[in-house]
Short mmCIF file of C-alpha atoms in Angstrom, two decimals:
data_model
loop_
_atom_site.label_atom_id
_atom_site.label_comp_id
_atom_site.label_asym_id
_atom_site.label_seq_id
_atom_site.Cartn_x
_atom_site.Cartn_y
_atom_site.Cartn_z
CA MET A 1 102.05 101.40 97.58
CA ASP A 2 103.79 104.49 98.62
CA LEU A 3 100.16 105.40 100.36
CA LEU A 4 101.07 102.89 103.05
CA SER A 5 102.84 103.94 106.11
CA LEU A 6 106.21 101.55 105.86
CA THR A 7 108.53 100.76 108.79
CA CYS A 8 111.83 99.47 108.60
CA PRO A 9 112.10 95.48 109.63
CA ALA A 10 115.23 96.10 111.38
CA CYS A 11 114.54 99.27 113.82
CA GLY A 12 111.09 100.08 113.24
CA ALA A 13 111.71 103.40 112.04
CA ALA A 14 108.97 104.71 109.43
CA LEU A 15 110.50 104.03 105.47
CA PRO A 16 110.76 107.38 103.04
CA THR A 17 109.10 106.41 100.01
CA ALA A 18 108.72 107.89 96.52
CA ALA A 19 107.25 106.93 93.39
CA GLY A 20 108.07 104.11 92.09
CA ARG A 21 109.96 103.00 94.48
CA ARG A 22 110.69 98.80 95.38
CA ILE A 23 113.81 99.04 97.71
CA PHE A 24 113.93 101.47 100.69
CA VAL A 25 116.50 102.20 102.51
CA CYS A 26 116.14 103.50 106.53
CA ASP A 27 117.57 106.68 107.56
CA ALA A 28 117.95 105.45 111.09
CA CYS A 29 119.98 102.74 110.39
CA HIS A 30 121.03 102.29 106.92
CA ARG A 31 119.39 98.90 106.51
CA THR A 32 117.60 98.00 103.20
CA SER A 33 114.48 96.10 102.64
CA THR A 34 111.68 95.40 100.33
CA VAL A 35 107.75 94.36 100.01
CA PRO A 36 107.62 90.79 99.66
CA VAL A 37 106.09 90.37 96.33
CA ASP A 38 102.86 87.76 97.96
CA ALA A 39 102.54 91.15 99.57
CA GLN A 40 102.13 92.85 97.42
CA ALA A 41 99.42 90.80 95.33
CA THR A 42 96.96 90.31 98.32
CA GLY A 43 97.07 94.23 98.48
CA ARG A 44 96.92 94.03 102.39
CA ALA A 45 99.99 96.31 104.16
CA PRO A 46 103.28 94.90 103.53
CA SER A 47 105.50 93.42 106.29
CA MET A 48 108.62 94.29 105.00
CA VAL A 49 111.86 92.08 104.85
CA GLU A 50 115.24 93.07 105.34
CA VAL A 51 117.81 92.83 102.25
CA PRO A 52 121.20 91.92 103.12
CA ARG A 53 124.01 94.21 101.12
CA VAL A 54 127.40 94.16 101.32
CA ILE A 55 130.12 96.30 99.16
CA ALA A 56 132.49 94.65 96.86
CA ARG A 57 135.75 95.71 97.15
CA PRO A 58 137.70 97.82 94.18
CA ARG A 59 140.42 95.84 91.92
CA LEU A 60 141.68 98.98 91.20
CA PRO A 61 143.11 101.80 93.01
CA LEU A 62 141.14 104.81 94.73
CA PRO A 63 141.39 108.03 91.72
CA ASP A 64 142.25 111.29 92.68
CA VAL A 65 139.80 112.71 90.67
CA GLY A 66 136.20 112.31 89.37
CA ARG A 67 133.52 111.70 92.43
CA LEU A 68 133.62 108.45 93.85
CA VAL A 69 129.99 106.56 93.96
CA LEU A 70 128.33 103.55 94.95
CA LEU A 71 126.15 102.35 92.11
CA PRO A 72 123.59 99.43 93.65
CA VAL A 73 124.27 96.11 91.42
CA TRP A 74 122.03 92.96 91.46
CA PHE A 75 124.62 89.96 91.13
CA ILE A 76 122.31 86.95 90.17
CA PRO A 77 123.83 83.35 90.22
CA VAL A 78 122.83 81.42 87.06
CA ARG A 79 122.60 77.55 88.00
CA ARG A 80 124.31 76.48 85.25
CA GLY A 81 124.29 72.91 86.10
CA ASP A 82 120.55 72.84 85.36
CA LEU A 83 121.60 73.10 81.88
CA GLY A 84 123.88 69.96 81.30
CA PRO A 85 126.79 70.90 79.36
CA ARG A 86 125.18 73.68 77.40
CA GLY A 87 125.37 75.74 80.91
CA GLY A 88 129.24 76.22 79.67
CA LEU A 89 128.05 79.01 77.64
CA LEU A 90 126.60 81.18 79.68
CA PRO A 91 128.50 83.26 82.60
CA ALA A 92 128.86 81.97 86.38
CA GLN A 93 126.60 85.24 87.26
CA ALA A 94 124.62 88.30 85.87
CA ARG A 95 124.97 91.16 87.32
CA VAL A 96 121.72 94.16 86.73
CA PRO A 97 122.03 97.46 87.59
CA ALA A 98 119.28 98.52 90.21
CA VAL A 99 118.63 101.53 89.05
CA GLY A 100 117.37 102.72 85.75
CA LEU A 101 114.06 101.22 85.85
CA GLU A 102 112.77 104.19 83.89
CA ARG A 103 115.43 103.58 81.38
CA MET A 104 115.28 100.26 80.41
CA GLU A 105 117.26 99.91 76.62
CA THR A 106 120.35 101.72 78.61
CA LEU A 107 119.75 99.35 81.46
CA LEU A 108 119.89 96.13 79.48
CA ARG A 109 122.63 97.36 77.56
CA PHE A 110 124.68 97.88 80.88
CA ALA A 111 123.32 94.70 81.99
CA THR A 112 124.60 92.82 79.15
CA HIS A 113 128.28 94.82 79.54
CA LEU A 114 128.44 93.64 83.00
CA THR A 115 127.70 90.03 82.24
CA ARG A 116 130.31 89.82 80.22
CA ALA A 117 133.12 90.87 82.83
CA THR A 118 135.05 88.45 84.02
CA GLY A 119 136.28 87.01 86.80
CA GLU A 120 134.55 87.32 90.67
CA CYS A 121 134.92 90.05 93.24
CA THR A 122 135.78 90.38 96.86
CA LEU A 123 132.47 91.15 98.66
CA LEU A 124 132.48 93.08 102.03
CA ASP A 125 130.22 92.58 105.09
CA ALA A 126 127.98 95.82 105.02
CA ALA A 127 126.55 94.94 108.10
CA GLY A 128 126.65 96.82 111.80
CA ALA A 129 129.38 99.82 112.18
CA LEU A 130 130.56 100.15 108.20
CA ALA A 131 126.78 100.37 107.60
CA CYS A 132 126.95 103.45 109.56
CA GLU A 133 129.82 105.17 107.63
CA ILE A 134 127.84 104.36 104.16
CA VAL A 135 125.69 107.11 102.82
CA TRP A 136 123.56 103.78 100.77
CA SER A 137 121.23 104.79 97.59
CA ALA A 138 118.09 103.50 97.23
CA ALA A 139 117.64 101.22 94.61
CA GLU A 140 114.50 101.18 92.08
CA LEU A 141 114.35 98.12 90.70
CA SER A 142 113.52 94.78 93.12
CA CYS A 143 115.11 91.86 92.76
CA GLN A 144 112.22 89.84 90.37
CA GLU A 145 112.39 93.00 88.08
CA ALA A 146 116.17 92.25 88.12
CA MET A 147 115.60 88.37 87.47
CA THR A 148 113.30 89.70 84.48
CA VAL A 149 115.91 91.55 83.02
CA ALA A 150 118.78 89.08 83.56
CA GLU A 151 116.97 86.15 81.59
CA PRO A 152 116.87 87.80 78.06
CA VAL A 153 119.93 89.12 78.72
CA LEU A 154 121.71 85.65 79.57
CA LEU A 155 119.94 84.40 76.43
CA ALA A 156 120.78 86.95 74.09
CA HIS A 157 124.87 86.16 75.49
CA ALA A 158 124.40 82.59 74.69
CA GLU A 159 121.93 82.48 71.73
CA TRP A 160 125.01 81.60 69.02
CA GLY A 161 125.14 78.37 71.13
CA LEU A 162 121.84 76.98 72.05
CA GLY A 163 120.28 76.73 69.16
CA ASP A 164 116.38 75.91 69.18
CA ASP A 165 116.23 75.96 72.77
CA ALA A 166 117.40 79.35 73.08
CA THR A 167 113.57 80.75 74.46
CA ALA A 168 113.93 77.71 77.06
CA GLU A 169 114.15 79.23 80.87
CA VAL A 170 117.59 80.14 82.03
CA PRO A 171 117.73 78.58 86.12
CA LEU A 172 118.56 81.46 88.30
CA GLY A 173 119.40 81.91 91.53
CA PRO A 174 118.52 84.02 94.34
CA PRO A 175 119.84 87.38 93.93
CA ARG A 176 122.40 89.64 96.00
CA LEU A 177 122.26 93.30 96.58
CA VAL A 178 126.32 94.80 95.61
CA ASP A 179 126.95 98.27 95.52
CA LEU A 180 130.01 98.33 92.78
CA PRO A 181 132.80 101.47 93.75
CA CYS A 182 132.84 103.61 90.24
CA GLN A 183 134.35 106.80 89.74
CA GLN A 184 132.06 109.19 88.60
CA VAL A 185 134.15 111.81 85.84
CA GLY A 186 131.89 113.86 83.22
CA GLY A 187 129.82 111.49 81.50
CA ARG A 188 131.42 108.52 81.97
CA LEU A 189 130.75 105.26 85.19
CA THR A 190 134.11 103.49 85.23
CA ASP A 191 133.64 100.37 87.66
CA LEU A 192 136.54 99.97 89.74
CA VAL A 193 136.12 96.45 90.31
CA PHE A 194 135.85 94.74 86.95
CA GLY A 195 137.46 97.89 84.88
CA ARG A 196 134.30 98.18 82.75
CA TRP A 197 132.35 101.73 82.24
CA SER A 198 129.20 103.10 80.69
CA ALA A 199 127.34 106.51 80.06
CA ASP A 200 125.78 108.20 83.23
CA ALA A 201 123.01 107.68 81.08
CA LEU A 202 121.89 104.80 83.19
CA LEU A 203 121.59 107.08 86.58
CA GLY A 204 119.15 108.90 84.44
CA GLY A 205 119.34 112.40 86.48
CA CYS A 206 119.74 110.23 89.36
CA VAL A 207 122.12 111.81 91.62
CA LEU A 208 124.24 108.98 93.70
CA PRO A 209 125.89 111.02 96.76
CA ASP A 210 130.27 111.24 97.04
CA GLN A 211 131.18 108.60 98.57
CA ARG A 212 135.11 109.28 98.54
CA ARG A 213 135.82 109.72 102.19
CA ALA A 214 133.92 106.81 103.29
CA LEU A 215 135.22 104.56 100.82
CA SER A 216 138.55 105.66 101.63
CA GLN A 217 137.97 105.59 104.85
CA VAL A 218 136.60 102.06 104.94
CA LEU A 219 137.84 100.11 102.16
CA VAL A 220 141.90 101.92 102.06
CA PRO A 221 142.91 100.32 105.14
CA LEU A 222 141.45 97.07 103.90
CA ALA A 223 143.46 97.10 100.83
CA ARG A 224 146.95 97.14 103.20
#
């Protein structure tokens, strides 16, 4: 896929490529796009599709210390109603980081950590002018790969109550790509939406841009 010429479906600009990249962020318009699964199977030049992207509004105040980064995470709804009464054993959604493709063990642990987080979050539209103020971090994990990670995490989360049906498939809805504002201090990454944290090992050397100025300008006025 890296040998093909990829263009942004929103503005037509050439997209930067990288080994193992599944998600592409346009340098010109900052929109996010991906290669559809059916296009990957055919081997033909892919027709890129845009991936909507939003920011989660922090519940915790923006800290005065450390770097503020946006961690791309796939929010995957769980169709609990399809499982009948047992659906209540599962959370309403799974959250799988969209980075960490080569660090699956850490990724699985962090996905479990996020899945157990309670409560909902307010999402901010990241289109238009807002997208231009934020330097998006490219994600490694496609939505299909995120759903592959989410299913065993969800089954492990509720296996004590599913009994013999623990090997059944979990009905999942379409994922959304959400950027979680996080505080990065030393070897600790704290999610400012749900108050959860994980080791920096999740990023595996991937340096996310410091978004303190952009987040302060965009999020603080909205919280007033």
